[in-house]
Coordinates of C-alpha atoms and ligand atoms in Angstrom, one line a residue:
M13 CA -31.5 -20.4 17.1
A14 CA -30.2 -24.0 16.9
A15 CA -28.2 -24.9 20.0
G16 CA -24.5 -24.3 19.5
R17 CA -24.8 -22.2 16.2
M18 CA -23.6 -18.6 16.4
N19 CA -26.2 -16.2 15.2
H20 CA -25.4 -14.5 11.9
A21 CA -24.3 -11.2 13.6
M22 CA -21.7 -13.1 15.7
R23 CA -20.3 -15.2 12.9
R24 CA -17.0 -13.8 11.6
V25 CA -16.9 -12.6 8.0
T26 CA -14.1 -13.9 5.9
L27 CA -12.4 -12.0 3.1
T28 CA -14.1 -14.4 0.6
Q29 CA -17.5 -13.7 2.1
F30 CA -16.8 -9.9 2.1
L31 CA -15.8 -10.1 -1.6
I32 CA -18.7 -12.3 -2.7
R33 CA -21.1 -9.8 -1.1
R34 CA -19.6 -7.0 -3.1
Q35 CA -19.8 -9.2 -6.2
H36 CA -23.5 -9.8 -5.6
T37 CA -24.1 -6.1 -5.2
G38 CA -22.3 -5.4 -8.4
K39 CA -19.5 -3.4 -6.7
I40 CA -16.9 -5.8 -8.2
N41 CA -17.0 -8.6 -10.8
A42 CA -15.9 -12.2 -10.6
D43 CA -12.5 -11.4 -12.2
L44 CA -11.7 -8.7 -9.7
R45 CA -12.8 -10.8 -6.8
L46 CA -10.5 -13.7 -8.0
L47 CA -7.6 -11.2 -8.4
I48 CA -8.0 -9.9 -4.8
E49 CA -8.3 -13.3 -3.4
T50 CA -5.3 -14.5 -5.3
V51 CA -3.2 -11.5 -4.1
A52 CA -4.4 -12.2 -0.5
R53 CA -3.4 -15.9 -0.9
A54 CA 0.0 -14.9 -2.1
C55 CA 0.4 -12.6 0.9
K56 CA -0.3 -15.6 3.2
A57 CA 2.5 -17.4 1.5
I58 CA 4.8 -14.4 1.9
S59 CA 3.7 -14.1 5.5
T60 CA 4.7 -17.7 6.2
R61 CA 8.2 -17.1 4.7
V62 CA 8.7 -13.8 6.6
T63 CA 7.7 -15.5 9.8
K64 CA 10.3 -18.1 9.3
G65 CA 13.0 -15.3 9.3
A66 CA 16.5 -16.5 9.8
L67 CA 15.3 -20.1 10.3
A68 CA 14.8 -20.3 6.5
D69 CA 17.3 -19.1 4.0
G70 CA 15.3 -15.9 3.7
H71 CA 17.6 -13.4 5.3
G72 CA 20.4 -11.4 3.8
A73 CA 21.1 -9.8 0.4
A74 CA 20.5 -11.7 -2.8
G75 CA 23.7 -10.3 -4.2
M76 CA 22.0 -8.1 -6.9
E77 CA 20.5 -4.7 -7.4
N78 CA 16.9 -3.8 -8.5
V79 CA 15.8 -1.1 -10.9
Q80 CA 16.1 1.4 -8.1
G81 CA 19.8 0.5 -7.7
E82 CA 19.0 -0.9 -4.2
A83 CA 20.5 -4.1 -2.9
V84 CA 17.8 -6.7 -3.3
Q85 CA 17.0 -8.9 -0.3
K86 CA 16.4 -12.6 -0.9
L87 CA 12.9 -12.2 0.5
D88 CA 12.3 -9.4 -2.0
M89 CA 12.9 -11.7 -4.9
L90 CA 11.0 -14.6 -3.3
S91 CA 8.0 -12.4 -2.6
N92 CA 8.1 -11.2 -6.2
E93 CA 8.2 -14.7 -7.5
I94 CA 5.3 -15.8 -5.2
L95 CA 3.1 -12.9 -6.6
L96 CA 4.0 -13.6 -10.2
E97 CA 3.4 -17.3 -10.0
A98 CA 0.1 -16.8 -8.1
N99 CA -1.3 -14.2 -10.5
E100 CA -0.1 -15.0 -14.1
W101 CA -2.5 -17.9 -14.9
G102 CA -5.9 -16.7 -13.6
G103 CA -7.1 -15.2 -16.9
N104 CA -8.0 -11.9 -15.2
L105 CA -4.8 -9.9 -15.9
A106 CA -3.4 -8.2 -19.0
A107 CA 0.0 -7.7 -17.3
L108 CA 1.8 -7.2 -13.9
A109 CA 4.3 -4.6 -12.8
S110 CA 6.6 -4.7 -9.7
E111 CA 9.1 -2.6 -7.9
E112 CA 11.5 -5.5 -8.6
M113 CA 11.1 -5.6 -12.4
E114 CA 12.1 -2.7 -14.7
M115 CA 9.4 -3.5 -17.3
P116 CA 5.9 -4.9 -17.0
H117 CA 5.7 -8.6 -16.8
P118 CA 3.5 -9.9 -19.7
I119 CA 1.1 -12.8 -19.2
P120 CA 2.8 -15.9 -20.6
T121 CA 1.3 -16.9 -23.9
Q122 CA -0.1 -20.2 -22.6
F123 CA -2.4 -18.4 -20.2
P124 CA -5.5 -16.4 -21.0
K125 CA -5.4 -12.6 -20.4
G126 CA -8.0 -10.4 -18.7
E127 CA -8.9 -6.7 -18.3
Y128 CA -6.9 -5.8 -15.1
L129 CA -3.4 -4.6 -14.5
L130 CA -1.8 -5.5 -11.2
L131 CA 1.1 -3.5 -9.7
F132 CA 2.9 -4.3 -6.5
D133 CA 5.8 -3.7 -4.2
P134 CA 6.3 -7.3 -3.2
L135 CA 8.1 -6.6 0.1
D136 CA 8.1 -3.1 1.3
G137 CA 10.4 -2.2 4.2
S138 CA 13.1 -4.7 3.1
S139 CA 15.8 -2.9 5.2
N140 CA 13.8 -4.1 8.2
I141 CA 13.7 -7.8 7.4
D142 CA 16.9 -8.8 9.2
V143 CA 16.1 -6.8 12.3
N144 CA 12.6 -8.4 12.8
I145 CA 10.6 -5.2 12.2
S146 CA 7.3 -5.4 10.3
V147 CA 7.4 -5.4 6.5
G148 CA 4.6 -5.8 4.0
T149 CA 3.2 -6.1 0.5
I150 CA 1.5 -3.2 -1.3
F151 CA -0.7 -3.7 -4.4
S152 CA -2.8 -1.6 -6.8
V153 CA -5.3 -2.7 -9.5
L154 CA -6.0 -0.7 -12.7
R155 CA -8.0 -1.5 -15.8
C156 CA -6.1 -2.1 -18.9
P157 CA -7.0 0.6 -21.4
K158 CA -9.0 -0.6 -24.4
M159 CA -8.9 0.2 -28.2
A160 CA -11.8 1.7 -30.0
D161 CA -13.0 -1.8 -31.0
G162 CA -13.0 -2.8 -27.3
S163 CA -9.9 -5.0 -27.5
L164 CA -7.2 -4.6 -24.8
C165 CA -4.3 -2.3 -25.6
E166 CA -0.8 -3.7 -25.5
P167 CA -0.1 -3.8 -21.8
E168 CA 3.2 -2.0 -22.1
E169 CA 4.5 0.6 -19.6
S170 CA 2.2 3.4 -21.1
A171 CA -0.9 1.3 -20.3
F172 CA 0.0 1.5 -16.6
L173 CA 0.6 5.2 -16.5
Q174 CA -2.9 6.2 -15.2
P175 CA -3.6 8.6 -12.3
G176 CA -4.3 6.9 -9.0
R177 CA -8.0 7.9 -9.1
A178 CA -8.4 5.2 -11.8
Q179 CA -7.6 2.4 -9.4
V180 CA -10.4 -0.1 -8.9
A181 CA -8.9 -1.8 -5.9
A182 CA -5.8 -1.3 -3.7
G183 CA -4.4 -2.4 -0.4
F184 CA -1.5 -3.9 1.5
A185 CA -0.6 -6.7 3.9
V186 CA 1.5 -5.9 6.9
Y187 CA 3.5 -8.8 8.3
G188 CA 3.7 -7.8 12.0
P189 CA 2.8 -9.5 15.3
T190 CA -0.4 -10.3 13.3
T191 CA -0.7 -10.4 9.5
V192 CA -3.3 -7.9 8.5
F193 CA -4.7 -7.4 4.9
A194 CA -6.0 -3.9 4.4
L195 CA -8.2 -3.4 1.3
T196 CA -10.4 -1.0 -0.6
V197 CA -12.5 -1.6 -3.6
G198 CA -13.9 1.9 -3.5
D199 CA -16.5 1.6 -0.9
G200 CA -14.5 2.2 2.3
A201 CA -11.4 0.8 3.8
H202 CA -11.4 -2.5 5.7
G203 CA -8.9 -4.7 7.6
F204 CA -8.7 -8.5 7.8
T205 CA -6.6 -10.4 10.3
L206 CA -5.0 -13.7 9.3
D207 CA -6.4 -16.4 11.6
R208 CA -3.4 -18.8 11.6
E209 CA -5.6 -21.7 12.9
T210 CA -7.8 -21.7 9.9
F211 CA -5.4 -19.8 7.7
T212 CA -8.2 -17.4 6.6
F213 CA -8.4 -13.7 6.6
V214 CA -11.2 -12.5 8.9
L215 CA -12.8 -9.1 8.9
T216 CA -11.6 -7.4 12.1
H217 CA -11.5 -3.7 11.0
P218 CA -14.7 -2.9 9.1
D219 CA -15.2 0.6 7.7
I220 CA -12.0 2.1 9.0
R221 CA -12.2 5.9 9.7
I222 CA -9.1 8.0 10.2
P223 CA -9.6 10.8 12.8
A224 CA -9.4 14.2 11.1
D225 CA -7.1 15.5 13.8
T226 CA -4.0 14.0 15.3
A227 CA -1.1 14.6 17.7
E228 CA 1.2 12.1 16.1
F229 CA 3.6 12.6 13.2
A230 CA 5.8 10.1 11.3
I231 CA 8.8 11.4 9.4
N232 CA 12.5 10.5 9.1
V233 CA 13.9 13.4 11.1
S234 CA 17.5 12.6 10.0
N235 CA 16.6 14.4 6.7
Q236 CA 15.6 17.6 8.6
R237 CA 18.5 19.7 7.2
R238 CA 17.3 18.9 3.7
W239 CA 13.6 19.7 4.0
E240 CA 11.8 22.5 2.2
P241 CA 10.6 25.4 4.4
P242 CA 6.9 24.3 4.6
V243 CA 7.9 20.9 6.1
K244 CA 10.5 22.5 8.4
R245 CA 7.7 24.9 9.7
Y246 CA 5.2 22.2 10.2
I247 CA 7.5 19.9 12.1
D248 CA 9.0 22.7 14.2
E249 CA 5.5 23.7 15.2
C250 CA 4.8 20.0 16.2
L251 CA 8.0 20.0 18.3
A252 CA 7.1 23.3 19.9
G253 CA 4.2 21.4 21.5
K254 CA 1.6 23.0 23.8
D255 CA 3.7 26.2 24.3
G256 CA 3.9 26.7 20.5
P257 CA 1.4 27.7 17.8
R258 CA -0.3 24.3 17.8
G259 CA -1.1 24.5 21.5
K260 CA -0.7 20.8 22.1
D261 CA 2.2 18.3 22.4
F262 CA 2.9 15.8 19.5
N263 CA 4.3 12.3 19.6
M264 CA 6.5 10.9 16.9
R265 CA 6.7 7.4 15.3
W266 CA 8.9 6.2 12.4
V267 CA 9.0 2.5 11.6
A268 CA 10.7 2.9 8.2
S269 CA 8.2 0.4 6.8
M270 CA 5.4 2.4 5.0
V271 CA 2.9 -0.5 5.5
A272 CA 3.4 -0.4 9.3
D273 CA 3.3 3.4 9.5
V274 CA 0.2 3.6 7.3
F275 CA -1.6 0.9 9.2
R276 CA -1.0 2.8 12.4
V277 CA -2.4 5.9 10.8
L278 CA -5.5 3.9 9.6
S279 CA -5.9 2.5 13.1
R280 CA -5.5 5.6 15.3
G281 CA -4.8 8.6 13.0
G282 CA -1.6 10.5 12.4
I283 CA 0.3 12.1 9.6
F284 CA 2.9 10.2 7.6
M285 CA 5.4 12.3 5.6
Y286 CA 8.2 11.4 3.2
P287 CA 8.6 14.9 1.6
R288 CA 10.9 15.8 -1.3
D289 CA 14.2 17.2 0.0
A290 CA 17.6 18.2 -1.2
K291 CA 18.7 14.5 -1.5
N292 CA 15.3 13.0 -2.6
T293 CA 14.4 15.8 -5.0
N294 CA 11.2 13.9 -6.1
G295 CA 10.7 12.2 -2.7
R296 CA 11.7 8.6 -2.0
L297 CA 8.5 6.6 -2.3
R298 CA 7.2 5.3 -5.6
L299 CA 4.0 6.7 -7.1
M300 CA 2.5 3.7 -8.9
Y301 CA 2.8 1.0 -6.3
E302 CA 3.3 2.8 -2.9
A303 CA 1.8 6.3 -3.0
N304 CA -1.2 5.6 -5.2
P305 CA -2.5 2.4 -3.4
M306 CA -1.8 4.0 0.1
G307 CA -3.5 7.3 -1.1
F308 CA -6.6 5.4 -2.3
I309 CA -7.1 3.4 0.9
V310 CA -6.3 6.4 3.2
E311 CA -8.9 8.6 1.3
Q312 CA -11.4 5.8 1.5
A313 CA -10.9 5.9 5.3
G314 CA -11.7 9.6 5.3
G315 CA -8.0 10.8 5.3
A316 CA -6.1 12.8 2.7
A317 CA -2.9 12.2 0.6
T318 CA -1.0 14.9 -1.3
D319 CA 2.6 15.5 -2.5
G320 CA 2.5 18.7 -0.6
R321 CA 0.7 20.6 -3.4
T322 CA -1.4 18.1 -5.4
R323 CA -3.7 15.3 -4.5
I324 CA -1.7 12.1 -5.0
L325 CA -4.5 10.4 -6.9
D326 CA -4.7 13.3 -9.4
L327 CA -1.0 13.1 -10.4
Q328 CA -0.4 12.0 -14.0
P329 CA 2.4 9.4 -13.9
T330 CA 5.2 9.7 -16.4
G331 CA 7.1 6.5 -15.5
L332 CA 6.4 3.1 -13.8
H333 CA 9.0 3.7 -11.1
Q334 CA 8.8 7.4 -10.6
R335 CA 9.2 8.7 -7.1
V336 CA 6.9 11.2 -5.4
A337 CA 6.7 13.2 -2.2
V338 CA 4.0 11.7 0.1
I339 CA 2.1 13.5 2.9
L340 CA -0.9 11.4 4.0
G341 CA -3.2 10.7 7.0
S342 CA -5.5 12.8 9.2
K343 CA -7.3 15.1 6.9
N344 CA -6.9 18.4 8.8
E345 CA -3.2 17.9 9.3
V346 CA -2.5 17.0 5.7
E347 CA -4.5 20.1 4.7
L348 CA -2.4 22.3 7.0
V349 CA 0.9 21.0 5.6
T350 CA -0.5 21.5 2.0
K351 CA -1.6 25.0 3.0
Y352 CA 2.0 25.8 4.2
H353 CA 3.2 24.6 0.7
R354 CA 1.0 27.1 -1.0
Ligands
AFP407 P1 13.0 -0.2 1.9 O1 12.0 -1.1 1.2 O2 14.3 0.0 1.1 O3 13.3 -0.6 3.3 O4 12.3 1.2 2.0 C1 11.1 1.3 2.7 C2 10.5 2.6 2.3 O5 10.3 2.5 0.9 C3 9.1 2.8 3.0 O6 8.5 1.6 3.3 C4 9.5 3.6 4.2 O7 8.5 4.4 4.7 C5 10.8 4.4 3.7 O8 11.3 3.7 2.6 C6 11.8 4.5 4.8 O9 12.8 5.3 4.3 P2 14.1 5.7 5.2 O10 14.9 4.4 5.4 O11 14.8 6.8 4.4 O12 13.5 6.2 6.5

């Protein structure tokens, strides 16, 4: 080995190298590789703005509401703009959809269109921005349906309403003490940490595996009085600890940023729950750009994701912004909660 050169095994793998390898093996094509790299580059730009915090004019409300009727944070809108501007000219998308936009965003006529549909929550966990708690970006990639003659269908809302199992790629960035980009293209789940010296994403969490069992649950307990019986039973048993039916003590975490809670589950196991309840009768989280991408990456890491009764990825969407109950993480725990629902 030439003096001073790291051997191949020691050299760090960048996101680009990771994606080029999968293009060479035919797992992904050039358009999908470009799409993922473009989303990752947009996440770096968002990370830079999030890290500036109150030093830039990024904090506080933007003085408007989004389709969910939620007060939009300035960073929400900025993150949405960053993702739109990064992705609309590449020639690989038929349209984009975002939590921040009621209808799909068509590709401007001056740009070529491609076969993919990109959906995202540009800044998830917005209520945590001003208090310096991790937030993130979640994305999902579908193929645009085609007509009988092979031409792309009009990329209106109905083109997006595909079950999560149709996703070709999904992932998220979590802007925390480090910025991590978690990704699946259908052959496992992998994490990349942003090296701020070279400003490149480096593979740090190859082939993530979620332990099938856990002693850690994540739920917003302030909703307890509104939960359905199966959820009440499951959490009560966790709280009963080693003297109860589970025979072991449980720990609790709730960051109120799905990206942070899910990355913890990917990293050390756990069960994350935002069930339907008397107030959130369809759950709080959005199916198309939160539950589906998270469900895909969690399943690819050996975990499970249901709405309490049905596999998330098998749900047939009826609306771009529809909400859904989410129970995901360590397979054996998710199966126990799902059994209680049955
Ligand atoms: P915001 O983006 O409005 O902060 O909501 C974040 C979120 O969609 C998800 O990231 C969290 O898991 C969940 O909502 C937190 O909900 P609660 O604030 O009800 O705990």
